[in-house]
């Protein structure tokens, strides 16, 4: 067994039924809190990604796209 599992097992061996109920409620609370944190992070990440796409307005024409790409290449190559 892992050291953490041994520690938990040793702690559980000293508890009674009422203690188990309290421990289970705490673990459920902790689990739900973590799920909420993950969900909030996911929402934040999704909003950031959606913001990136909404900022991208595209090009008016194929010529403007080619011009923009050429400018980008020149900037990257330091020309």
JSON list of C-alpha atoms in Angstrom, two decimals:
[
{"chain": "A", "resi": 1, "resn": "UNK", "atom": "CA", "xyz": [0.00, 0.00, 0.00]},
{"chain": "A", "resi": 2, "resn": "UNK", "atom": "CA", "xyz": [1.08, 3.57, -0.59]},
{"chain": "A", "resi": 3, "resn": "UNK", "atom": "CA", "xyz": [2.14, 5.64, 2.44]},
{"chain": "A", "resi": 4, "resn": "UNK", "atom": "CA", "xyz": [-0.99, 7.78, 2.18]},
{"chain": "A", "resi": 5, "resn": "UNK", "atom": "CA", "xyz": [-3.23, 4.72, 2.09]},
{"chain": "A", "resi": 6, "resn": "UNK", "atom": "CA", "xyz": [-1.49, 3.34, 5.19]},
{"chain": "A", "resi": 7, "resn": "UNK", "atom": "CA", "xyz": [-1.96, 6.66, 6.99]},
{"chain": "A", "resi": 8, "resn": "UNK", "atom": "CA", "xyz": [-5.67, 6.78, 6.10]},
{"chain": "A", "resi": 9, "resn": "UNK", "atom": "CA", "xyz": [-6.11, 3.14, 7.11]},
{"chain": "A", "resi": 10, "resn": "UNK", "atom": "CA", "xyz": [-4.46, 3.79, 10.47]},
{"chain": "A", "resi": 11, "resn": "UNK", "atom": "CA", "xyz": [-6.67, 6.82, 11.07]},
{"chain": "A", "resi": 12, "resn": "UNK", "atom": "CA", "xyz": [-9.85, 4.98, 10.09]},
{"chain": "A", "resi": 13, "resn": "UNK", "atom": "CA", "xyz": [-9.15, 2.12, 12.45]},
{"chain": "A", "resi": 14, "resn": "UNK", "atom": "CA", "xyz": [-9.67, 4.43, 15.43]},
{"chain": "A", "resi": 15, "resn": "UNK", "atom": "CA", "xyz": [-13.05, 5.86, 14.33]},
{"chain": "A", "resi": 16, "resn": "UNK", "atom": "CA", "xyz": [-16.59, 4.87, 15.25]},
{"chain": "A", "resi": 17, "resn": "UNK", "atom": "CA", "xyz": [-19.76, 4.99, 13.10]},
{"chain": "A", "resi": 18, "resn": "UNK", "atom": "CA", "xyz": [-20.54, 8.64, 13.89]},
{"chain": "A", "resi": 19, "resn": "UNK", "atom": "CA", "xyz": [-16.97, 9.58, 12.97]},
{"chain": "A", "resi": 20, "resn": "UNK", "atom": "CA", "xyz": [-17.35, 7.74, 9.66]},
{"chain": "A", "resi": 21, "resn": "UNK", "atom": "CA", "xyz": [-20.50, 9.75, 8.87]},
{"chain": "A", "resi": 22, "resn": "UNK", "atom": "CA", "xyz": [-18.70, 13.03, 9.57]},
{"chain": "A", "resi": 23, "resn": "UNK", "atom": "CA", "xyz": [-15.67, 11.93, 7.54]},
{"chain": "A", "resi": 24, "resn": "UNK", "atom": "CA", "xyz": [-17.86, 10.92, 4.60]},
{"chain": "A", "resi": 25, "resn": "UNK", "atom": "CA", "xyz": [-19.70, 14.26, 4.65]},
{"chain": "A", "resi": 26, "resn": "UNK", "atom": "CA", "xyz": [-16.38, 16.11, 4.71]},
{"chain": "A", "resi": 27, "resn": "UNK", "atom": "CA", "xyz": [-15.01, 14.09, 1.79]},
{"chain": "A", "resi": 28, "resn": "UNK", "atom": "CA", "xyz": [-18.22, 14.73, -0.17]},
{"chain": "A", "resi": 29, "resn": "UNK", "atom": "CA", "xyz": [-17.90, 18.46, 0.58]},
{"chain": "A", "resi": 30, "resn": "UNK", "atom": "CA", "xyz": [-14.25, 18.46, -0.51]},
{"chain": "A", "resi": 31, "resn": "UNK", "atom": "CA", "xyz": [-15.07, 16.53, -3.69]},
{"chain": "A", "resi": 32, "resn": "UNK", "atom": "CA", "xyz": [-17.91, 18.89, -4.60]},
{"chain": "A", "resi": 33, "resn": "UNK", "atom": "CA", "xyz": [-15.67, 21.90, -3.96]},
{"chain": "A", "resi": 34, "resn": "UNK", "atom": "CA", "xyz": [-13.03, 20.51, -6.31]},
{"chain": "A", "resi": 35, "resn": "UNK", "atom": "CA", "xyz": [-15.64, 19.79, -8.97]},
{"chain": "A", "resi": 36, "resn": "UNK", "atom": "CA", "xyz": [-16.92, 23.37, -8.69]},
{"chain": "A", "resi": 37, "resn": "UNK", "atom": "CA", "xyz": [-13.38, 24.75, -8.98]},
{"chain": "A", "resi": 38, "resn": "UNK", "atom": "CA", "xyz": [-12.73, 22.65, -12.10]},
{"chain": "A", "resi": 39, "resn": "UNK", "atom": "CA", "xyz": [-16.03, 23.73, -13.63]},
{"chain": "A", "resi": 40, "resn": "UNK", "atom": "CA", "xyz": [-15.25, 27.40, -12.98]},
{"chain": "A", "resi": 41, "resn": "UNK", "atom": "CA", "xyz": [-11.79, 27.02, -14.52]},
{"chain": "A", "resi": 42, "resn": "UNK", "atom": "CA", "xyz": [-13.34, 25.33, -17.55]},
{"chain": "A", "resi": 43, "resn": "UNK", "atom": "CA", "xyz": [-15.84, 28.17, -17.98]},
{"chain": "A", "resi": 44, "resn": "UNK", "atom": "CA", "xyz": [-13.04, 30.73, -17.71]},
{"chain": "A", "resi": 45, "resn": "UNK", "atom": "CA", "xyz": [-10.90, 28.88, -20.24]},
{"chain": "A", "resi": 46, "resn": "UNK", "atom": "CA", "xyz": [-13.83, 28.52, -22.63]},
{"chain": "A", "resi": 47, "resn": "UNK", "atom": "CA", "xyz": [-14.57, 32.26, -22.39]},
{"chain": "A", "resi": 48, "resn": "UNK", "atom": "CA", "xyz": [-10.92, 33.05, -23.16]},
{"chain": "A", "resi": 49, "resn": "UNK", "atom": "CA", "xyz": [-10.96, 30.78, -26.20]},
{"chain": "A", "resi": 50, "resn": "UNK", "atom": "CA", "xyz": [-14.27, 32.21, -27.42]},
{"chain": "A", "resi": 51, "resn": "UNK", "atom": "CA", "xyz": [-12.80, 35.69, -26.99]},
{"chain": "A", "resi": 52, "resn": "UNK", "atom": "CA", "xyz": [-9.90, 34.76, -29.25]},
{"chain": "A", "resi": 53, "resn": "UNK", "atom": "CA", "xyz": [-12.27, 33.66, -31.97]},
{"chain": "A", "resi": 54, "resn": "UNK", "atom": "CA", "xyz": [-14.57, 36.67, -31.64]},
{"chain": "A", "resi": 55, "resn": "UNK", "atom": "CA", "xyz": [-11.54, 39.00, -31.95]},
{"chain": "A", "resi": 56, "resn": "UNK", "atom": "CA", "xyz": [-10.68, 37.35, -35.26]},
{"chain": "A", "resi": 57, "resn": "UNK", "atom": "CA", "xyz": [-12.83, 39.20, -37.75]},
{"chain": "A", "resi": 58, "resn": "UNK", "atom": "CA", "xyz": [-11.28, 37.57, -40.82]},
{"chain": "A", "resi": 59, "resn": "UNK", "atom": "CA", "xyz": [-10.44, 39.34, -44.07]},
{"chain": "A", "resi": 60, "resn": "UNK", "atom": "CA", "xyz": [-12.56, 41.35, -46.46]},
{"chain": "A", "resi": 61, "resn": "UNK", "atom": "CA", "xyz": [-11.16, 39.54, -49.49]},
{"chain": "A", "resi": 62, "resn": "UNK", "atom": "CA", "xyz": [-8.63, 36.97, -50.57]},
{"chain": "A", "resi": 63, "resn": "UNK", "atom": "CA", "xyz": [-6.24, 39.76, -51.55]},
{"chain": "A", "resi": 64, "resn": "UNK", "atom": "CA", "xyz": [-6.33, 41.29, -48.08]},
{"chain": "A", "resi": 65, "resn": "UNK", "atom": "CA", "xyz": [-5.70, 37.85, -46.58]},
{"chain": "A", "resi": 66, "resn": "UNK", "atom": "CA", "xyz": [-2.64, 37.31, -48.82]},
{"chain": "A", "resi": 67, "resn": "UNK", "atom": "CA", "xyz": [-1.37, 40.82, -48.01]},
{"chain": "A", "resi": 68, "resn": "UNK", "atom": "CA", "xyz": [-1.80, 40.18, -44.28]},
{"chain": "A", "resi": 69, "resn": "UNK", "atom": "CA", "xyz": [0.00, 36.84, -44.51]},
{"chain": "A", "resi": 70, "resn": "UNK", "atom": "CA", "xyz": [2.87, 38.43, -46.44]},
{"chain": "A", "resi": 71, "resn": "UNK", "atom": "CA", "xyz": [3.20, 41.16, -43.80]},
{"chain": "A", "resi": 72, "resn": "UNK", "atom": "CA", "xyz": [3.22, 38.52, -41.07]},
{"chain": "A", "resi": 73, "resn": "UNK", "atom": "CA", "xyz": [6.00, 36.59, -42.84]},
{"chain": "A", "resi": 74, "resn": "UNK", "atom": "CA", "xyz": [8.07, 39.75, -43.31]},
{"chain": "A", "resi": 75, "resn": "UNK", "atom": "CA", "xyz": [7.72, 40.56, -39.59]},
{"chain": "A", "resi": 76, "resn": "UNK", "atom": "CA", "xyz": [8.71, 37.03, -38.60]},
{"chain": "A", "resi": 77, "resn": "UNK", "atom": "CA", "xyz": [11.72, 37.05, -40.90]},
{"chain": "A", "resi": 78, "resn": "UNK", "atom": "CA", "xyz": [12.75, 40.55, -39.82]},
{"chain": "A", "resi": 79, "resn": "UNK", "atom": "CA", "xyz": [12.48, 42.06, -43.29]}
]
